[in-house]
XYZ file of C-alpha atoms in Angstrom:
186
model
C 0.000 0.000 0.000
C 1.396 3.514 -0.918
C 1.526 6.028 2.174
C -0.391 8.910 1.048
C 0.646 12.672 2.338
C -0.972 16.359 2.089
C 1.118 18.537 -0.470
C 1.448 21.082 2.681
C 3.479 18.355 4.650
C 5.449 17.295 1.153
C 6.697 20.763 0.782
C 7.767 21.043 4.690
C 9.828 17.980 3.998
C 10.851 18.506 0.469
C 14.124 19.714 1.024
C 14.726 17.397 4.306
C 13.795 13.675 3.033
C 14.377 11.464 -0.180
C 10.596 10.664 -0.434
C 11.957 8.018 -3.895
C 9.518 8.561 -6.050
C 6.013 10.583 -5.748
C 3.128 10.991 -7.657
C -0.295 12.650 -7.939
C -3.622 10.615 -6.859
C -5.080 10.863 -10.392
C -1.214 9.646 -11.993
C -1.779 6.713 -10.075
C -5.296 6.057 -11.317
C -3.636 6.329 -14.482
C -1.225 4.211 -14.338
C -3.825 1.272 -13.098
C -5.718 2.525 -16.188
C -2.573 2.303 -18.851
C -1.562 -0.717 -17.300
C -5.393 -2.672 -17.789
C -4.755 -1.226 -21.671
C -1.394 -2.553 -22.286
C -2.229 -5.898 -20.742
C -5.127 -5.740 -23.531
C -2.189 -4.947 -25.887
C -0.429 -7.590 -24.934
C -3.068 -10.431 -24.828
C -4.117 -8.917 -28.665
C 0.064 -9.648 -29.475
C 0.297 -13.066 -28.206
C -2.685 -14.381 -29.529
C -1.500 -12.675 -33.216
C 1.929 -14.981 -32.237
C -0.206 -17.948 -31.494
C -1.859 -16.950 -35.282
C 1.125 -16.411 -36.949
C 2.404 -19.983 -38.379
C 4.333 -21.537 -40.428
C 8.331 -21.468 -41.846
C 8.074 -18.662 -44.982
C 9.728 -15.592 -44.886
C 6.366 -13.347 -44.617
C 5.269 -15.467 -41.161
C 8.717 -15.287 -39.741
C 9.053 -11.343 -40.569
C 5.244 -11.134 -38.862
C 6.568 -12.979 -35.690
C 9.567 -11.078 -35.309
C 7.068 -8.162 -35.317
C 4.869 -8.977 -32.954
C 7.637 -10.077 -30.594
C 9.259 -6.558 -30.777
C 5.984 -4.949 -30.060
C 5.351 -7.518 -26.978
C 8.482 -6.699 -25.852
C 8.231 -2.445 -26.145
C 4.186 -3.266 -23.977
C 6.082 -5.217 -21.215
C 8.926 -2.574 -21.319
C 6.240 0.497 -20.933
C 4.471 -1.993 -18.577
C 7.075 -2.371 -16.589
C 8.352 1.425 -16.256
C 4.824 2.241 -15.331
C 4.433 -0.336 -12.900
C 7.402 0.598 -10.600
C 5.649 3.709 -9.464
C 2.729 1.996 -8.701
C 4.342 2.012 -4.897
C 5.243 5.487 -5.067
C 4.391 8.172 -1.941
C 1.123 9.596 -3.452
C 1.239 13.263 -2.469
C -2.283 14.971 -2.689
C -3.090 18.273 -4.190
C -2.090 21.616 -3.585
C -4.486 23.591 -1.559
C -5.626 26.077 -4.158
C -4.509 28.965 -1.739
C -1.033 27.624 -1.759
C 1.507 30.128 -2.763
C 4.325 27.926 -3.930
C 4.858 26.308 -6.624
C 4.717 22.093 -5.722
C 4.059 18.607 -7.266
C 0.542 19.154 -9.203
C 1.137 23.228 -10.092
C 0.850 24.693 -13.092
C 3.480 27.150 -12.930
C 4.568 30.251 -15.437
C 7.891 30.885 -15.584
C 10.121 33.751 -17.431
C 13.069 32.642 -19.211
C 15.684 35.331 -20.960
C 12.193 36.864 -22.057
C 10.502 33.901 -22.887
C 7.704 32.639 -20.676
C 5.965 29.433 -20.820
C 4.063 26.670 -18.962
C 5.205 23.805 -16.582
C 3.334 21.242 -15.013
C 5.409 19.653 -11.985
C 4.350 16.050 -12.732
C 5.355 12.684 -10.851
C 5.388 9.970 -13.580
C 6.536 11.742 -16.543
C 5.437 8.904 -18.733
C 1.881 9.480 -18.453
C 2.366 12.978 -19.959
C 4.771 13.005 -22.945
C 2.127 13.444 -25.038
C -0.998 14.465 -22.851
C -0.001 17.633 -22.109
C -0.038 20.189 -24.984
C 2.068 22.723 -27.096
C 1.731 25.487 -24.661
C 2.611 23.492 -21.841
C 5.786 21.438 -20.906
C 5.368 17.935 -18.778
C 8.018 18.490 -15.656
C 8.954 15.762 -14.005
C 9.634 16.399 -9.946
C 12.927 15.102 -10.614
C 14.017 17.525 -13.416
C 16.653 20.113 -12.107
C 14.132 22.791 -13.427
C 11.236 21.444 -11.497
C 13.411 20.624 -8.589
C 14.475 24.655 -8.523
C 11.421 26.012 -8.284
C 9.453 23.814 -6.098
C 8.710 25.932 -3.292
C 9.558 28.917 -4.634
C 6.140 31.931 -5.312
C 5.507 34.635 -8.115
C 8.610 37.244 -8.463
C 10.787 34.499 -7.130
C 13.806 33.709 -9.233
C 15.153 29.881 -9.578
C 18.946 28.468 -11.067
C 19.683 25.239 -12.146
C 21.986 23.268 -14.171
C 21.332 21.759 -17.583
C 24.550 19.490 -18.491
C 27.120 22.588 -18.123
C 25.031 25.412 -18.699
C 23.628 27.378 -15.830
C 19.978 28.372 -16.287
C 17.525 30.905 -14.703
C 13.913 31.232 -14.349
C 11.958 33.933 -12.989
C 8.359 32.525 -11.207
C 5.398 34.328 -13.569
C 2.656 32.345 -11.909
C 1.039 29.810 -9.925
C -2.223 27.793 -10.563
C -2.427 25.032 -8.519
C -5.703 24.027 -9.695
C -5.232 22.983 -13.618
C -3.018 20.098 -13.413
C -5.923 18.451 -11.376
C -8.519 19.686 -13.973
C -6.078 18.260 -16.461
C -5.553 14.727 -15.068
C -9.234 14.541 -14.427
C -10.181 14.880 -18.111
C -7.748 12.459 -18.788
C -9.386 9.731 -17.193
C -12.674 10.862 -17.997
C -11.407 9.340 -21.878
């Protein structure tokens, strides 16, 4: 059973305690969800194995197919299943100031300002999440600068060499659970 924490006590003991990994209540609804579908995917491949017969050179290029598409569902399967025992951290209060697992924050860049959503399991969002706003996993050094940091606050961190800055626009702690829900409303 995962422990399950407020967001208020997560960012008291952010800085303090390795919580491994941490994700949103809705991310792990998710994952239960992706994981039911790629079990589907995978009983669909191994019974197109079981069809697949026979020595010619179409059948064997057919098997070899649907063995390297097994193997990329167990793979995904897999990487989504390990955070199945992650620390589920609950929403921010909507009131909350800084910027946390689960906020939509703005940030300023050099002039540039875009979106980030500070996700847990950045798997479930590489393609949810859309042009105007960037997937950010907790354990990014971006996210990881600004989480608990508020608006007019400024945040450095490291990308390979190159030392990057980013001033806090915004804070919506509200959309990323709007977000998720819709997603499992599909």
């Amino acid at each position: 059973m995962s422990q399950r924490i407020t967001n208020a006590e997560f960012l008291q003991r952010y800085e303090s305690e390795d919580f491994g990994s941490v994700i949103l209540p809705q991310e792990k609804d998710l994952i239960e969800k992706r994981l039911a579908d790629l079990d589907a995917s995978q009983r669909r491949v191994v019974q197109e194995k079981k069809d697949v017969t026979g020595g010619d050179d179409w059948h064997d290029g057919a098997f070899r197919a649907t063995d390297n598409e097994a193997k990329i569902l167990s793979d995904q399967a897999s990487k989504l299943g390990a955070y199945l025992c992650s620390t589920i951290i609950e929403y921010p209060d909507e009131n909350e100031t800084r910027a946390t697992l689960g906020s939509r924050v703005t940030v300023n860049q050099a002039g540039d300002t875009y979106d980030v959503e500070i996700v847990g399991v950045p798997l479930l969002h590489e393609t949810a999440v859309s042009d105007d706003v960037m997937a950010c996993s907790i354990e990014s050094p971006l996210a990881r600068s600004i989480i608990g940091k508020q608006v007019g606050h400024t945040a450095i961190f490291n990308v390979g060499e190159r030392r990057q800055q980013v001033e806090i626009v915004s804070v919506d702690q509200t959309a990323m659970q709007r977000f998720l829900n819709d997603e499992l409303a599909k």
